[in-house]
Amino acid sequence: MMSSAPPSRLQGSTPKEYDFYKTVQDHLDRAAKLAKIEPYVQTILSQPKNELIVNFPVRMDSGEVRLFKGYRVQHNNLLGPFKGGMRYHPQVSLDDVKALAATMTWKSALLRLPFGGGKGGIKFDPHSVSRQELQRITRRFTHALGENIGPEYDIPAPDVGTNGQIMAWMMDTYSNMVGSAQKQMVKGIVTGKPVASGGTLGRQKATGQGIVYCILEWANEKGHNLEGSTLTVQGFGNVGSNTAVILSRLGVATVAVGDHTGYIYNPEGLNAHKLQDYVEANGTIAGYPGGKAITREEFFATKADIFAPCALENQVGEAEARALDVKVVAEGANGPCAQVGERILLEKGVDILPDVLANAGGVTVSYYEWVQNKRSEMWSEEDVDVRLEAAMKRAYREVSEYARQRKCDMRMAAYAIALKRIEAVYKEREIFP
Ligand code: NAD
């Protein structure tokens, strides 16, 4: 989330027993079989390269010292530096971060980016602390990670509960750690920075924009007219709100929205721009006057053309999948569909645009930011969008073509393409020593 307001209050409803890492492992196993990946490559990719846990003290406003637990998982860096977001959320756990880090490896490979995969975070609720505490936690975490991150080694970005402001604090802390002579050379230590601090135009909306390019390709392929279509969105932070706003310009009406506080509905369409401004100011959709409150069950049963889950993993289980009455699910969040949910949706004939494809616009524009930082350049927003559009549409077509040829679903196709690219490099470079 990149608003100037503090990150939205998060509670999460992911049940403890859900094993996100196992889900991602199962995807890997099935795709490796489909693409006939060398067993030794699959073995290497089945575990992250590095798993780092840091416990660090922070003095709170009250004077009390609290210990925080931070994670950074570096899954793979064969194709380039580890790359992936930082999540601040009470449910952050090592296994979930491992799952998210692996997902980043596939995403970077699928989009042909010179990056590997990583992910990190801190287990706490960013809304339970003051702004100054949030800054001290972020700076101390960055310091604790020390040389385990770096602009040519491992590059964090925003994720759930973090935003551009937090990236600015991370960059500032890191640049103060490397010494005066290198200060200007390390802007690329994080991406998703505010533009004035070295961020790129177009990054804030990039993930939503990328989702929309995928939806456009999907509509084109299916002969579906987006003008007059309807959308439901779960999660109205950075990804969800930008997806809804950009789709509204294409004539798509957002009829139901939900976040951690509840769900709202308006059959005439909620004004996505106004709702985004409201969330920017209030941190949540709660109290927004333009819609009627509905339950989570009613939200999932709301008929629409497109459903964009943009909150957390494991939101679409059996009940939700049975209730959903949509044509396509565009996964803005990472891992929103549990395997059982995915199976039911596919059986019902619902198309799923998988996370590793649909939400890859964020890391793609992060790459553009990183390149601009290296070259001390500033591209126009149009430049960024043109490149992003070409990258997303090419990836979509590759995935769609593979799925058609191999008669598999789009997630398996996306994984298989990514794995093949990584395998090719392992075969060329072989294993050290
Ligand atoms: P964010 O913090 O800006 O927004 C998260 C949203 O999810 C908020 O509206 C929050 O209220 C809602 N939410 C949280 N718990 C919920 C619950 N239990 N039920 C319903 N809603 C809930 O985060 P974001 O950056 O928009 O990320 C959202 C998802 O997109 C995550 O899965 C993230 O990994 C993924 N993603 C983000 C980016 C990016 O560029 N920010 C890129 C790729 C993927």
PDB file of C-alpha atoms in Angstrom, residues 287-386:
ATOM      1  CA  GLY A 287     -17.804   3.847   7.035  1.00  0.00           C
ATOM      2  CA  TYR A 288     -17.723   4.613   3.305  1.00  0.00           C
ATOM      3  CA  PRO A 289     -21.149   6.086   2.574  1.00  0.00           C
ATOM      4  CA  GLY A 290     -21.552   4.870  -1.049  1.00  0.00           C
ATOM      5  CA  GLY A 291     -22.414   1.219  -0.405  1.00  0.00           C
ATOM      6  CA  LYS A 292     -24.574  -1.109   1.673  1.00  0.00           C
ATOM      7  CA  ALA A 293     -22.847  -3.387   4.203  1.00  0.00           C
ATOM      8  CA  ILE A 294     -22.971  -7.081   3.290  1.00  0.00           C
ATOM      9  CA  THR A 295     -21.489 -10.225   4.839  1.00  0.00           C
ATOM     10  CA  ARG A 296     -18.406 -12.025   3.567  1.00  0.00           C
ATOM     11  CA  GLU A 297     -20.718 -14.826   2.361  1.00  0.00           C
ATOM     12  CA  GLU A 298     -22.874 -12.348   0.424  1.00  0.00           C
ATOM     13  CA  PHE A 299     -19.740 -10.806  -1.064  1.00  0.00           C
ATOM     14  CA  PHE A 300     -18.539 -14.131  -2.446  1.00  0.00           C
ATOM     15  CA  ALA A 301     -22.010 -14.881  -3.825  1.00  0.00           C
ATOM     16  CA  THR A 302     -22.246 -11.555  -5.653  1.00  0.00           C
ATOM     17  CA  LYS A 303     -22.624 -12.162  -9.377  1.00  0.00           C
ATOM     18  CA  ALA A 304     -19.989 -10.345 -11.461  1.00  0.00           C
ATOM     19  CA  ASP A 305     -17.860 -10.848 -14.547  1.00  0.00           C
ATOM     20  CA  ILE A 306     -14.507 -10.445 -12.784  1.00  0.00           C
ATOM     21  CA  PHE A 307     -13.388 -11.255  -9.252  1.00  0.00           C
ATOM     22  CA  ALA A 308     -10.058  -9.794  -8.153  1.00  0.00           C
ATOM     23  CA  PRO A 309      -8.818 -11.210  -4.837  1.00  0.00           C
ATOM     24  CA  CYS A 310      -6.255  -8.611  -3.700  1.00  0.00           C
ATOM     25  CA  ALA A 311      -5.884  -9.272   0.039  1.00  0.00           C
ATOM     26  CA  LEU A 312      -4.160 -12.353   1.413  1.00  0.00           C
ATOM     27  CA  GLU A 313      -3.519 -16.004   0.614  1.00  0.00           C
ATOM     28  CA  ASN A 314      -6.109 -18.732   1.244  1.00  0.00           C
ATOM     29  CA  GLN A 315      -9.238 -16.639   0.809  1.00  0.00           C
ATOM     30  CA  VAL A 316     -10.986 -18.868  -1.736  1.00  0.00           C
ATOM     31  CA  GLY A 317     -11.635 -22.255  -0.196  1.00  0.00           C
ATOM     32  CA  GLU A 318     -14.380 -24.735  -0.989  1.00  0.00           C
ATOM     33  CA  ALA A 319     -17.333 -22.627   0.171  1.00  0.00           C
ATOM     34  CA  GLU A 320     -16.110 -19.455  -1.529  1.00  0.00           C
ATOM     35  CA  ALA A 321     -15.375 -21.260  -4.800  1.00  0.00           C
ATOM     36  CA  ARG A 322     -18.834 -22.840  -4.833  1.00  0.00           C
ATOM     37  CA  ALA A 323     -20.431 -19.452  -4.136  1.00  0.00           C
ATOM     38  CA  LEU A 324     -18.468 -17.448  -6.715  1.00  0.00           C
ATOM     39  CA  ASP A 325     -20.533 -16.595  -9.803  1.00  0.00           C
ATOM     40  CA  VAL A 326     -17.929 -14.995 -12.083  1.00  0.00           C
ATOM     41  CA  LYS A 327     -16.241 -15.602 -15.436  1.00  0.00           C
ATOM     42  CA  VAL A 328     -12.673 -14.924 -14.405  1.00  0.00           C
ATOM     43  CA  VAL A 329     -10.610 -14.696 -11.220  1.00  0.00           C
ATOM     44  CA  ALA A 330      -7.635 -12.345 -11.569  1.00  0.00           C
ATOM     45  CA  GLU A 331      -5.266 -13.101  -8.693  1.00  0.00           C
ATOM     46  CA  GLY A 332      -3.932  -9.783  -7.438  1.00  0.00           C
ATOM     47  CA  ALA A 333      -2.941 -11.336  -4.125  1.00  0.00           C
ATOM     48  CA  ASN A 334      -0.352 -14.071  -3.892  1.00  0.00           C
ATOM     49  CA  GLY A 335      -1.953 -17.458  -3.316  1.00  0.00           C
ATOM     50  CA  PRO A 336      -5.566 -16.320  -2.783  1.00  0.00           C
ATOM     51  CA  CYS A 337      -7.004 -19.629  -4.013  1.00  0.00           C
ATOM     52  CA  ALA A 338      -6.517 -22.714  -1.890  1.00  0.00           C
ATOM     53  CA  GLN A 339      -6.084 -25.835  -4.013  1.00  0.00           C
ATOM     54  CA  VAL A 340      -9.584 -27.081  -3.285  1.00  0.00           C
ATOM     55  CA  GLY A 341     -11.009 -23.694  -4.282  1.00  0.00           C
ATOM     56  CA  GLU A 342      -8.999 -23.642  -7.471  1.00  0.00           C
ATOM     57  CA  ARG A 343     -10.178 -27.138  -8.444  1.00  0.00           C
ATOM     58  CA  ILE A 344     -13.826 -26.206  -7.971  1.00  0.00           C
ATOM     59  CA  LEU A 345     -13.472 -22.973  -9.946  1.00  0.00           C
ATOM     60  CA  LEU A 346     -11.786 -24.749 -12.851  1.00  0.00           C
ATOM     61  CA  GLU A 347     -14.463 -27.458 -12.841  1.00  0.00           C
ATOM     62  CA  LYS A 348     -17.086 -24.705 -13.012  1.00  0.00           C
ATOM     63  CA  GLY A 349     -15.342 -23.310 -16.102  1.00  0.00           C
ATOM     64  CA  VAL A 350     -14.084 -20.161 -14.373  1.00  0.00           C
ATOM     65  CA  ASP A 351     -10.782 -18.918 -15.803  1.00  0.00           C
ATOM     66  CA  ILE A 352      -8.035 -18.193 -13.274  1.00  0.00           C
ATOM     67  CA  LEU A 353      -5.313 -15.699 -14.135  1.00  0.00           C
ATOM     68  CA  PRO A 354      -2.679 -16.954 -11.688  1.00  0.00           C
ATOM     69  CA  ASP A 355      -0.762 -14.739  -9.253  1.00  0.00           C
ATOM     70  CA  VAL A 356       2.653 -15.356 -10.822  1.00  0.00           C
ATOM     71  CA  LEU A 357       1.304 -13.845 -14.035  1.00  0.00           C
ATOM     72  CA  ALA A 358      -1.495 -11.491 -12.993  1.00  0.00           C
ATOM     73  CA  ASN A 359       0.296  -9.556 -10.229  1.00  0.00           C
ATOM     74  CA  ALA A 360       3.745  -9.537 -11.866  1.00  0.00           C
ATOM     75  CA  GLY A 361       3.338  -5.900 -12.942  1.00  0.00           C
ATOM     76  CA  GLY A 362       4.690  -4.824  -9.545  1.00  0.00           C
ATOM     77  CA  VAL A 363       8.018  -6.590  -9.826  1.00  0.00           C
ATOM     78  CA  THR A 364       8.267  -5.656 -13.505  1.00  0.00           C
ATOM     79  CA  VAL A 365       8.030  -1.936 -12.777  1.00  0.00           C
ATOM     80  CA  SER A 366      10.314  -2.464  -9.766  1.00  0.00           C
ATOM     81  CA  TYR A 367      12.857  -3.673 -12.316  1.00  0.00           C
ATOM     82  CA  TYR A 368      12.347  -0.457 -14.312  1.00  0.00           C
ATOM     83  CA  GLU A 369      12.915   1.531 -11.107  1.00  0.00           C
ATOM     84  CA  TRP A 370      16.107  -0.396 -10.379  1.00  0.00           C
ATOM     85  CA  VAL A 371      17.405   0.224 -13.915  1.00  0.00           C
ATOM     86  CA  GLN A 372      16.615   3.959 -13.648  1.00  0.00           C
ATOM     87  CA  ASN A 373      18.455   4.113 -10.304  1.00  0.00           C
ATOM     88  CA  LYS A 374      21.509   2.452 -11.857  1.00  0.00           C
ATOM     89  CA  ARG A 375      21.511   4.907 -14.768  1.00  0.00           C
ATOM     90  CA  SER A 376      20.381   7.976 -12.786  1.00  0.00           C
ATOM     91  CA  GLU A 377      17.462   8.317 -15.176  1.00  0.00           C
ATOM     92  CA  MET A 378      13.825   9.291 -14.814  1.00  0.00           C
ATOM     93  CA  TRP A 379      11.438   7.749 -17.326  1.00  0.00           C
ATOM     94  CA  SER A 380       8.033   9.210 -18.120  1.00  0.00           C
ATOM     95  CA  GLU A 381       4.944   7.405 -16.871  1.00  0.00           C
ATOM     96  CA  GLU A 382       4.013   6.729 -20.482  1.00  0.00           C
ATOM     97  CA  ASP A 383       7.381   5.048 -21.071  1.00  0.00           C
ATOM     98  CA  VAL A 384       6.844   2.835 -18.029  1.00  0.00           C
ATOM     99  CA  ASP A 385       3.302   1.914 -19.064  1.00  0.00           C
ATOM    100  CA  VAL A 386       4.250   1.102 -22.648  1.00  0.00           C
TER     101      VAL A 386
END
